[in-house]
Amino acid sequence: MTSAIPAPAAVLLPGTGSDEVFVRSVFAGPLGALGVPLHTPAPVPGAGLAEGFLDELDRLARRHGTLLAGGISFGAHLAAEWAAANPGRCAGLLAALPAWHGEPGQAPAAQSATLTADLVAAHGVSAALAQAEAGSPPWLAAELRRAWPRHGSGLAAGLRVAANRPAPALEALRGLDVPAGIGACTDDPIHPAAVARAWAQALPRAHCAETTLAALGADPESLGRATVLAFLRARAGRPR
């Protein structure tokens, strides 16, 4: 990916409990190589997490006219939700690790967020963090150690917002006629690659590209490169 593409600014949103630092580590390099300006809004902790991100997308769309909207996990859900509601203001979608479509139901990410919210509410952020770190690979433990304290007392509420908010249904995705790149990790049980593939199949102009959590841990940009490569394939009209 070396040639610049004419594109509006990209706005990339983090997943629940994550932050703009991680999003930038994933996407700044791949998008910078293409000359795409990147905005990564910081989360507003608590029950207003989702609306805060949607408001920021509205604000940046008023400034730039159209956006490449995207994100990781819950951030990808919100970006697709905003894109479906604002088709005239979205020029493309960059969705990494979508966790479900439609109602969350028994999706692993929704269940995980609920259990973590319960743990935080009962024992506090520090105790929940110690438990989460114990079962996580070093790179993820380091991310949690940085990001969770930033959410502070709003962490549990933000996790519940994500666990209970529907993602765009497949029917809504079928109506989103913009180039879309979907990124998946084939070894991620919380964000199943099958969900990413279902998003890509539903979206009229989408490709899905895959990497692994092992690669992500060693090189965060591996997920960004996969997602952006999928977007470029979709934008070029390459057959799926």
PDB file of N, CA and C in Angstrom, residues 127-222:
ATOM      1  N   ALA A 127      -9.329  -4.530  40.940  1.00  0.00           N
ATOM      2  CA  ALA A 127      -9.482  -5.973  41.119  1.00  0.00           C
ATOM      3  C   ALA A 127      -9.874  -6.646  39.811  1.00  0.00           C
ATOM      4  N   ALA A 128     -10.754  -6.017  39.059  1.00  0.00           N
ATOM      5  CA  ALA A 128     -11.146  -6.576  37.768  1.00  0.00           C
ATOM      6  C   ALA A 128      -9.969  -6.610  36.812  1.00  0.00           C
ATOM      7  N   LEU A 129      -9.156  -5.584  36.868  1.00  0.00           N
ATOM      8  CA  LEU A 129      -7.988  -5.507  36.003  1.00  0.00           C
ATOM      9  C   LEU A 129      -6.998  -6.609  36.338  1.00  0.00           C
ATOM     10  N   ALA A 130      -6.776  -6.854  37.617  1.00  0.00           N
ATOM     11  CA  ALA A 130      -5.846  -7.905  38.017  1.00  0.00           C
ATOM     12  C   ALA A 130      -6.311  -9.261  37.495  1.00  0.00           C
ATOM     13  N   GLN A 131      -7.618  -9.515  37.544  1.00  0.00           N
ATOM     14  CA  GLN A 131      -8.141 -10.788  37.060  1.00  0.00           C
ATOM     15  C   GLN A 131      -8.031 -10.879  35.539  1.00  0.00           C
ATOM     16  N   ALA A 132      -8.346  -9.788  34.854  1.00  0.00           N
ATOM     17  CA  ALA A 132      -8.281  -9.788  33.392  1.00  0.00           C
ATOM     18  C   ALA A 132      -6.841  -9.958  32.911  1.00  0.00           C
ATOM     19  N   GLU A 133      -5.914  -9.300  33.561  1.00  0.00           N
ATOM     20  CA  GLU A 133      -4.508  -9.401  33.162  1.00  0.00           C
ATOM     21  C   GLU A 133      -3.993 -10.826  33.299  1.00  0.00           C
ATOM     22  N   ALA A 134      -4.465 -11.523  34.346  1.00  0.00           N
ATOM     23  CA  ALA A 134      -3.965 -12.871  34.618  1.00  0.00           C
ATOM     24  C   ALA A 134      -4.294 -13.834  33.486  1.00  0.00           C
ATOM     25  N   GLY A 135      -5.398 -13.592  32.771  1.00  0.00           N
ATOM     26  CA  GLY A 135      -5.788 -14.493  31.704  1.00  0.00           C
ATOM     27  C   GLY A 135      -5.525 -13.958  30.318  1.00  0.00           C
ATOM     28  N   SER A 136      -4.710 -12.914  30.195  1.00  0.00           N
ATOM     29  CA  SER A 136      -4.492 -12.268  28.906  1.00  0.00           C
ATOM     30  C   SER A 136      -3.039 -12.384  28.465  1.00  0.00           C
ATOM     31  N   PRO A 137      -2.784 -12.405  27.169  1.00  0.00           N
ATOM     32  CA  PRO A 137      -1.397 -12.344  26.695  1.00  0.00           C
ATOM     33  C   PRO A 137      -0.780 -11.004  27.078  1.00  0.00           C
ATOM     34  N   PRO A 138       0.535 -10.916  27.140  1.00  0.00           N
ATOM     35  CA  PRO A 138       1.190  -9.698  27.642  1.00  0.00           C
ATOM     36  C   PRO A 138       0.768  -8.431  26.919  1.00  0.00           C
ATOM     37  N   TRP A 139       0.629  -8.469  25.595  1.00  0.00           N
ATOM     38  CA  TRP A 139       0.286  -7.244  24.870  1.00  0.00           C
ATOM     39  C   TRP A 139      -1.100  -6.756  25.254  1.00  0.00           C
ATOM     40  N   LEU A 140      -2.055  -7.688  25.423  1.00  0.00           N
ATOM     41  CA  LEU A 140      -3.411  -7.286  25.796  1.00  0.00           C
ATOM     42  C   LEU A 140      -3.455  -6.807  27.242  1.00  0.00           C
ATOM     43  N   ALA A 141      -2.730  -7.479  28.113  1.00  0.00           N
ATOM     44  CA  ALA A 141      -2.665  -7.037  29.503  1.00  0.00           C
ATOM     45  C   ALA A 141      -2.144  -5.606  29.590  1.00  0.00           C
ATOM     46  N   ALA A 142      -1.138  -5.284  28.778  1.00  0.00           N
ATOM     47  CA  ALA A 142      -0.589  -3.922  28.783  1.00  0.00           C
ATOM     48  C   ALA A 142      -1.622  -2.911  28.297  1.00  0.00           C
ATOM     49  N   GLU A 143      -2.402  -3.274  27.283  1.00  0.00           N
ATOM     50  CA  GLU A 143      -3.448  -2.378  26.794  1.00  0.00           C
ATOM     51  C   GLU A 143      -4.507  -2.141  27.859  1.00  0.00           C
ATOM     52  N   LEU A 144      -4.945  -3.200  28.523  1.00  0.00           N
ATOM     53  CA  LEU A 144      -5.954  -3.061  29.571  1.00  0.00           C
ATOM     54  C   LEU A 144      -5.424  -2.213  30.718  1.00  0.00           C
ATOM     55  N   ARG A 145      -4.159  -2.420  31.062  1.00  0.00           N
ATOM     56  CA  ARG A 145      -3.548  -1.687  32.178  1.00  0.00           C
ATOM     57  C   ARG A 145      -3.529  -0.195  31.899  1.00  0.00           C
ATOM     58  N   ARG A 146      -3.365   0.185  30.632  1.00  0.00           N
ATOM     59  CA  ARG A 146      -3.364   1.606  30.291  1.00  0.00           C
ATOM     60  C   ARG A 146      -4.787   2.152  30.172  1.00  0.00           C
ATOM     61  N   ALA A 147      -5.658   1.398  29.484  1.00  0.00           N
ATOM     62  CA  ALA A 147      -6.946   1.961  29.095  1.00  0.00           C
ATOM     63  C   ALA A 147      -8.004   1.907  30.192  1.00  0.00           C
ATOM     64  N   TRP A 148      -8.098   0.814  30.914  1.00  0.00           N
ATOM     65  CA  TRP A 148      -9.201   0.688  31.880  1.00  0.00           C
ATOM     66  C   TRP A 148      -9.191   1.780  32.947  1.00  0.00           C
ATOM     67  N   PRO A 149      -8.033   2.110  33.532  1.00  0.00           N
ATOM     68  CA  PRO A 149      -8.073   3.181  34.541  1.00  0.00           C
ATOM     69  C   PRO A 149      -8.545   4.517  33.976  1.00  0.00           C
ATOM     70  N   ARG A 150      -8.363   4.746  32.689  1.00  0.00           N
ATOM     71  CA  ARG A 150      -8.848   6.000  32.083  1.00  0.00           C
ATOM     72  C   ARG A 150     -10.366   6.067  32.111  1.00  0.00           C
ATOM     73  N   HIS A 151     -11.027   4.916  32.034  1.00  0.00           N
ATOM     74  CA  HIS A 151     -12.495   4.884  32.107  1.00  0.00           C
ATOM     75  C   HIS A 151     -12.980   5.028  33.549  1.00  0.00           C
ATOM     76  N   GLY A 152     -12.145   4.635  34.496  1.00  0.00           N
ATOM     77  CA  GLY A 152     -12.449   4.826  35.911  1.00  0.00           C
ATOM     78  C   GLY A 152     -13.810   4.278  36.306  1.00  0.00           C
ATOM     79  N   SER A 153     -14.559   5.082  37.049  1.00  0.00           N
ATOM     80  CA  SER A 153     -15.860   4.641  37.563  1.00  0.00           C
ATOM     81  C   SER A 153     -16.889   4.463  36.457  1.00  0.00           C
ATOM     82  N   GLY A 154     -16.598   4.942  35.251  1.00  0.00           N
ATOM     83  CA  GLY A 154     -17.524   4.765  34.135  1.00  0.00           C
ATOM     84  C   GLY A 154     -17.329   3.474  33.366  1.00  0.00           C
ATOM     85  N   LEU A 155     -16.333   2.665  33.748  1.00  0.00           N
ATOM     86  CA  LEU A 155     -16.024   1.472  32.966  1.00  0.00           C
ATOM     87  C   LEU A 155     -17.191   0.496  32.925  1.00  0.00           C
ATOM     88  N   ALA A 156     -17.785   0.194  34.077  1.00  0.00           N
ATOM     89  CA  ALA A 156     -18.874  -0.793  34.101  1.00  0.00           C
ATOM     90  C   ALA A 156     -20.049  -0.343  33.241  1.00  0.00           C
ATOM     91  N   ALA A 157     -20.425   0.927  33.362  1.00  0.00           N
ATOM     92  CA  ALA A 157     -21.553   1.428  32.572  1.00  0.00           C
ATOM     93  C   ALA A 157     -21.248   1.369  31.081  1.00  0.00           C
ATOM     94  N   GLY A 158     -20.024   1.718  30.686  1.00  0.00           N
ATOM     95  CA  GLY A 158     -19.655   1.646  29.280  1.00  0.00           C
ATOM     96  C   GLY A 158     -19.694   0.223  28.752  1.00  0.00           C
ATOM     97  N   LEU A 159     -19.237  -0.723  29.553  1.00  0.00           N
ATOM     98  CA  LEU A 159     -19.291  -2.121  29.148  1.00  0.00           C
ATOM     99  C   LEU A 159     -20.731  -2.583  28.957  1.00  0.00           C
ATOM    100  N   ARG A 160     -21.618  -2.141  29.818  1.00  0.00           N
ATOM    101  CA  ARG A 160     -23.031  -2.542  29.689  1.00  0.00           C
ATOM    102  C   ARG A 160     -23.664  -1.905  28.449  1.00  0.00           C
ATOM    103  N   VAL A 161     -23.280  -0.680  28.136  1.00  0.00           N
ATOM    104  CA  VAL A 161     -23.784  -0.047  26.913  1.00  0.00           C
ATOM    105  C   VAL A 161     -23.436  -0.923  25.705  1.00  0.00           C
ATOM    106  N   ALA A 162     -22.183  -1.344  25.626  1.00  0.00           N
ATOM    107  CA  ALA A 162     -21.750  -2.149  24.487  1.00  0.00           C
ATOM    108  C   ALA A 162     -22.428  -3.510  24.474  1.00  0.00           C
ATOM    109  N   ALA A 163     -22.559  -4.130  25.636  1.00  0.00           N
ATOM    110  CA  ALA A 163     -23.110  -5.480  25.706  1.00  0.00           C
ATOM    111  C   ALA A 163     -24.567  -5.538  25.280  1.00  0.00           C
ATOM    112  N   ASN A 164     -25.281  -4.426  25.422  1.00  0.00           N
ATOM    113  CA  ASN A 164     -26.723  -4.443  25.187  1.00  0.00           C
ATOM    114  C   ASN A 164     -27.168  -3.710  23.930  1.00  0.00           C
ATOM    115  N   ARG A 165     -26.235  -3.046  23.244  1.00  0.00           N
ATOM    116  CA  ARG A 165     -26.646  -2.259  22.078  1.00  0.00           C
ATOM    117  C   ARG A 165     -26.598  -3.116  20.813  1.00  0.00           C
ATOM    118  N   PRO A 166     -27.689  -3.166  20.048  1.00  0.00           N
ATOM    119  CA  PRO A 166     -27.647  -3.923  18.796  1.00  0.00           C
ATOM    120  C   PRO A 166     -26.617  -3.331  17.839  1.00  0.00           C
ATOM    121  N   ALA A 167     -25.944  -4.191  17.121  1.00  0.00           N
ATOM    122  CA  ALA A 167     -25.152  -3.768  15.961  1.00  0.00           C
ATOM    123  C   ALA A 167     -26.100  -3.681  14.764  1.00  0.00           C
ATOM    124  N   PRO A 168     -25.697  -3.042  13.687  1.00  0.00           N
ATOM    125  CA  PRO A 168     -26.551  -3.051  12.502  1.00  0.00           C
ATOM    126  C   PRO A 168     -26.900  -4.485  12.087  1.00  0.00           C
ATOM    127  N   ALA A 169     -28.158  -4.705  11.786  1.00  0.00           N
ATOM    128  CA  ALA A 169     -28.578  -6.010  11.284  1.00  0.00           C
ATOM    129  C   ALA A 169     -28.056  -6.204   9.864  1.00  0.00           C
ATOM    130  N   LEU A 170     -28.014  -7.447   9.434  1.00  0.00           N
ATOM    131  CA  LEU A 170     -27.519  -7.721   8.085  1.00  0.00           C
ATOM    132  C   LEU A 170     -28.345  -6.986   7.038  1.00  0.00           C
ATOM    133  N   GLU A 171     -29.640  -6.844   7.263  1.00  0.00           N
ATOM    134  CA  GLU A 171     -30.480  -6.130   6.302  1.00  0.00           C
ATOM    135  C   GLU A 171     -30.058  -4.670   6.203  1.00  0.00           C
ATOM    136  N   ALA A 172     -29.712  -4.055   7.328  1.00  0.00           N
ATOM    137  CA  ALA A 172     -29.239  -2.669   7.299  1.00  0.00           C
ATOM    138  C   ALA A 172     -27.904  -2.579   6.566  1.00  0.00           C
ATOM    139  N   LEU A 173     -27.028  -3.554   6.776  1.00  0.00           N
ATOM    140  CA  LEU A 173     -25.744  -3.553   6.079  1.00  0.00           C
ATOM    141  C   LEU A 173     -25.938  -3.707   4.575  1.00  0.00           C
ATOM    142  N   ARG A 174     -26.935  -4.461   4.166  1.00  0.00           N
ATOM    143  CA  ARG A 174     -27.188  -4.631   2.723  1.00  0.00           C
ATOM    144  C   ARG A 174     -27.552  -3.316   2.049  1.00  0.00           C
ATOM    145  N   GLY A 175     -28.052  -2.370   2.810  1.00  0.00           N
ATOM    146  CA  GLY A 175     -28.406  -1.076   2.239  1.00  0.00           C
ATOM    147  C   GLY A 175     -27.299  -0.050   2.287  1.00  0.00           C
ATOM    148  N   LEU A 176     -26.131  -0.423   2.785  1.00  0.00           N
ATOM    149  CA  LEU A 176     -25.018   0.519   2.932  1.00  0.00           C
ATOM    150  C   LEU A 176     -24.082   0.375   1.735  1.00  0.00           C
ATOM    151  N   ASP A 177     -24.343   1.158   0.699  1.00  0.00           N
ATOM    152  CA  ASP A 177     -23.643   0.996  -0.575  1.00  0.00           C
ATOM    153  C   ASP A 177     -22.419   1.906  -0.641  1.00  0.00           C
ATOM    154  N   VAL A 178     -21.413   1.593   0.201  1.00  0.00           N
ATOM    155  CA  VAL A 178     -20.137   2.301   0.181  1.00  0.00           C
ATOM    156  C   VAL A 178     -19.032   1.252   0.213  1.00  0.00           C
ATOM    157  N   PRO A 179     -17.832   1.587  -0.268  1.00  0.00           N
ATOM    158  CA  PRO A 179     -16.725   0.634  -0.134  1.00  0.00           C
ATOM    159  C   PRO A 179     -16.473   0.335   1.339  1.00  0.00           C
ATOM    160  N   ALA A 180     -16.318  -0.933   1.655  1.00  0.00           N
ATOM    161  CA  ALA A 180     -16.154  -1.323   3.056  1.00  0.00           C
ATOM    162  C   ALA A 180     -15.051  -2.368   3.172  1.00  0.00           C
ATOM    163  N   GLY A 181     -14.141  -2.125   4.103  1.00  0.00           N
ATOM    164  CA  GLY A 181     -13.109  -3.088   4.431  1.00  0.00           C
ATOM    165  C   GLY A 181     -13.384  -3.667   5.803  1.00  0.00           C
ATOM    166  N   ILE A 182     -13.432  -4.990   5.891  1.00  0.00           N
ATOM    167  CA  ILE A 182     -13.700  -5.674   7.155  1.00  0.00           C
ATOM    168  C   ILE A 182     -12.457  -6.462   7.532  1.00  0.00           C
ATOM    169  N   GLY A 183     -11.983  -6.266   8.756  1.00  0.00           N
ATOM    170  CA  GLY A 183     -10.806  -6.964   9.240  1.00  0.00           C
ATOM    171  C   GLY A 183     -11.169  -7.983  10.301  1.00  0.00           C
ATOM    172  N   ALA A 184     -10.578  -9.173  10.217  1.00  0.00           N
ATOM    173  CA  ALA A 184     -10.867 -10.247  11.165  1.00  0.00           C
ATOM    174  C   ALA A 184      -9.573 -10.882  11.644  1.00  0.00           C
ATOM    175  N   CYS A 185      -9.649 -11.471  12.841  1.00  0.00           N
ATOM    176  CA  CYS A 185      -8.569 -12.321  13.342  1.00  0.00           C
ATOM    177  C   CYS A 185      -9.108 -13.743  13.432  1.00  0.00           C
ATOM    178  N   THR A 186      -8.491 -14.651  12.729  1.00  0.00           N
ATOM    179  CA  THR A 186      -9.040 -15.997  12.624  1.00  0.00           C
ATOM    180  C   THR A 186      -8.954 -16.781  13.928  1.00  0.00           C
ATOM    181  N   ASP A 187      -8.133 -16.342  14.878  1.00  0.00           N
ATOM    182  CA  ASP A 187      -7.973 -17.055  16.148  1.00  0.00           C
ATOM    183  C   ASP A 187      -8.594 -16.292  17.308  1.00  0.00           C
ATOM    184  N   ASP A 188      -9.573 -15.433  17.031  1.00  0.00           N
ATOM    185  CA  ASP A 188     -10.199 -14.602  18.065  1.00  0.00           C
ATOM    186  C   ASP A 188     -11.580 -15.160  18.405  1.00  0.00           C
ATOM    187  N   PRO A 189     -11.748 -15.800  19.569  1.00  0.00           N
ATOM    188  CA  PRO A 189     -13.060 -16.354  19.916  1.00  0.00           C
ATOM    189  C   PRO A 189     -14.072 -15.300  20.347  1.00  0.00           C
ATOM    190  N   ILE A 190     -13.610 -14.107  20.729  1.00  0.00           N
ATOM    191  CA  ILE A 190     -14.516 -13.050  21.183  1.00  0.00           C
ATOM    192  C   ILE A 190     -15.106 -12.291  19.999  1.00  0.00           C
ATOM    193  N   HIS A 191     -14.339 -12.162  18.941  1.00  0.00           N
ATOM    194  CA  HIS A 191     -14.798 -11.513  17.708  1.00  0.00           C
ATOM    195  C   HIS A 191     -14.661 -12.530  16.574  1.00  0.00           C
ATOM    196  N   PRO A 192     -15.610 -13.443  16.463  1.00  0.00           N
ATOM    197  CA  PRO A 192     -15.444 -14.554  15.507  1.00  0.00           C
ATOM    198  C   PRO A 192     -15.267 -14.064  14.068  1.00  0.00           C
ATOM    199  N   ALA A 193     -14.341 -14.678  13.371  1.00  0.00           N
ATOM    200  CA  ALA A 193     -14.128 -14.311  11.973  1.00  0.00           C
ATOM    201  C   ALA A 193     -15.386 -14.544  11.151  1.00  0.00           C
ATOM    202  N   ALA A 194     -16.226 -15.484  11.566  1.00  0.00           N
ATOM    203  CA  ALA A 194     -17.472 -15.734  10.836  1.00  0.00           C
ATOM    204  C   ALA A 194     -18.375 -14.510  10.838  1.00  0.00           C
ATOM    205  N   VAL A 195     -18.336 -13.727  11.908  1.00  0.00           N
ATOM    206  CA  VAL A 195     -19.139 -12.501  11.957  1.00  0.00           C
ATOM    207  C   VAL A 195     -18.607 -11.491  10.952  1.00  0.00           C
ATOM    208  N   ALA A 196     -17.297 -11.325  10.903  1.00  0.00           N
ATOM    209  CA  ALA A 196     -16.698 -10.401   9.932  1.00  0.00           C
ATOM    210  C   ALA A 196     -17.048 -10.817   8.508  1.00  0.00           C
ATOM    211  N   ARG A 197     -16.999 -12.113   8.238  1.00  0.00           N
ATOM    212  CA  ARG A 197     -17.337 -12.588   6.894  1.00  0.00           C
ATOM    213  C   ARG A 197     -18.807 -12.331   6.572  1.00  0.00           C
ATOM    214  N   ALA A 198     -19.683 -12.493   7.574  1.00  0.00           N
ATOM    215  CA  ALA A 198     -21.104 -12.227   7.350  1.00  0.00           C
ATOM    216  C   ALA A 198     -21.339 -10.748   7.039  1.00  0.00           C
ATOM    217  N   TRP A 199     -20.622  -9.855   7.759  1.00  0.00           N
ATOM    218  CA  TRP A 199     -20.708  -8.427   7.436  1.00  0.00           C
ATOM    219  C   TRP A 199     -20.281  -8.193   5.988  1.00  0.00           C
ATOM    220  N   ALA A 200     -19.163  -8.779   5.600  1.00  0.00           N
ATOM    221  CA  ALA A 200     -18.631  -8.541   4.257  1.00  0.00           C
ATOM    222  C   ALA A 200     -19.567  -9.084   3.183  1.00  0.00           C
ATOM    223  N   GLN A 201     -20.210 -10.203   3.454  1.00  0.00           N
ATOM    224  CA  GLN A 201     -21.146 -10.763   2.486  1.00  0.00           C
ATOM    225  C   GLN A 201     -22.409  -9.906   2.376  1.00  0.00           C
ATOM    226  N   ALA A 202     -22.844  -9.316   3.479  1.00  0.00           N
ATOM    227  CA  ALA A 202     -24.065  -8.509   3.462  1.00  0.00           C
ATOM    228  C   ALA A 202     -23.837  -7.150   2.797  1.00  0.00           C
ATOM    229  N   LEU A 203     -22.714  -6.530   3.064  1.00  0.00           N
ATOM    230  CA  LEU A 203     -22.434  -5.213   2.490  1.00  0.00           C
ATOM    231  C   LEU A 203     -22.268  -5.332   0.976  1.00  0.00           C
ATOM    232  N   PRO A 204     -22.893  -4.447   0.193  1.00  0.00           N
ATOM    233  CA  PRO A 204     -22.849  -4.590  -1.267  1.00  0.00           C
ATOM    234  C   PRO A 204     -21.455  -4.469  -1.867  1.00  0.00           C
ATOM    235  N   ARG A 205     -20.592  -3.676  -1.244  1.00  0.00           N
ATOM    236  CA  ARG A 205     -19.268  -3.403  -1.823  1.00  0.00           C
ATOM    237  C   ARG A 205     -18.208  -3.588  -0.734  1.00  0.00           C
ATOM    238  N   ALA A 206     -17.996  -4.829  -0.344  1.00  0.00           N
ATOM    239  CA  ALA A 206     -17.094  -5.089   0.773  1.00  0.00           C
ATOM    240  C   ALA A 206     -16.169  -6.251   0.480  1.00  0.00           C
ATOM    241  N   HIS A 207     -15.009  -6.196   1.127  1.00  0.00           N
ATOM    242  CA  HIS A 207     -14.084  -7.321   1.179  1.00  0.00           C
ATOM    243  C   HIS A 207     -13.720  -7.551   2.634  1.00  0.00           C
ATOM    244  N   CYS A 208     -13.367  -8.777   2.945  1.00  0.00           N
ATOM    245  CA  CYS A 208     -12.877  -9.128   4.279  1.00  0.00           C
ATOM    246  C   CYS A 208     -11.458  -9.646   4.138  1.00  0.00           C
ATOM    247  N   ALA A 209     -10.567  -9.146   4.977  1.00  0.00           N
ATOM    248  CA  ALA A 209      -9.184  -9.632   5.016  1.00  0.00           C
ATOM    249  C   ALA A 209      -8.880 -10.083   6.440  1.00  0.00           C
ATOM    250  N   GLU A 210      -8.028 -11.087   6.546  1.00  0.00           N
ATOM    251  CA  GLU A 210      -7.819 -11.729   7.843  1.00  0.00           C
ATOM    252  C   GLU A 210      -6.368 -11.692   8.286  1.00  0.00           C
ATOM    253  N   THR A 211      -6.203 -11.630   9.610  1.00  0.00           N
ATOM    254  CA  THR A 211      -4.900 -11.774  10.245  1.00  0.00           C
ATOM    255  C   THR A 211      -5.133 -12.628  11.489  1.00  0.00           C
ATOM    256  N   THR A 212      -4.251 -12.529  12.469  1.00  0.00           N
ATOM    257  CA  THR A 212      -4.407 -13.312  13.693  1.00  0.00           C
ATOM    258  C   THR A 212      -4.140 -12.441  14.907  1.00  0.00           C
ATOM    259  N   LEU A 213      -4.637 -12.888  16.057  1.00  0.00           N
ATOM    260  CA  LEU A 213      -4.321 -12.192  17.306  1.00  0.00           C
ATOM    261  C   LEU A 213      -2.833 -12.255  17.602  1.00  0.00           C
ATOM    262  N   ALA A 214      -2.211 -13.365  17.246  1.00  0.00           N
ATOM    263  CA  ALA A 214      -0.765 -13.476  17.457  1.00  0.00           C
ATOM    264  C   ALA A 214      -0.024 -12.400  16.682  1.00  0.00           C
ATOM    265  N   ALA A 215      -0.433 -12.172  15.434  1.00  0.00           N
ATOM    266  CA  ALA A 215       0.192 -11.110  14.640  1.00  0.00           C
ATOM    267  C   ALA A 215      -0.131  -9.740  15.222  1.00  0.00           C
ATOM    268  N   LEU A 216      -1.368  -9.555  15.672  1.00  0.00           N
ATOM    269  CA  LEU A 216      -1.770  -8.275  16.259  1.00  0.00           C
ATOM    270  C   LEU A 216      -0.945  -7.951  17.490  1.00  0.00           C
ATOM    271  N   GLY A 217      -0.696  -8.949  18.307  1.00  0.00           N
ATOM    272  CA  GLY A 217       0.107  -8.719  19.502  1.00  0.00           C
ATOM    273  C   GLY A 217       1.521  -8.301  19.182  1.00  0.00           C
ATOM    274  N   ALA A 218       2.080  -8.875  18.119  1.00  0.00           N
ATOM    275  CA  ALA A 218       3.451  -8.532  17.726  1.00  0.00           C
ATOM    276  C   ALA A 218       3.520  -7.230  16.949  1.00  0.00           C
ATOM    277  N   ASP A 219       2.444  -6.913  16.215  1.00  0.00           N
ATOM    278  CA  ASP A 219       2.440  -5.749  15.328  1.00  0.00           C
ATOM    279  C   ASP A 219       1.002  -5.246  15.205  1.00  0.00           C
ATOM    280  N   PRO A 220       0.594  -4.265  16.012  1.00  0.00           N
ATOM    281  CA  PRO A 220      -0.789  -3.794  15.955  1.00  0.00           C
ATOM    282  C   PRO A 220      -1.241  -3.368  14.563  1.00  0.00           C
ATOM    283  N   GLU A 221      -0.302  -2.857  13.753  1.00  0.00           N
ATOM    284  CA  GLU A 221      -0.683  -2.407  12.416  1.00  0.00           C
ATOM    285  C   GLU A 221      -1.120  -3.556  11.511  1.00  0.00           C
ATOM    286  N   SER A 222      -0.860  -4.798  11.898  1.00  0.00           N
ATOM    287  CA  SER A 222      -1.274  -5.920  11.057  1.00  0.00           C
ATOM    288  C   SER A 222      -2.792  -5.925  10.869  1.00  0.00           C
TER     289      SER A 222
END
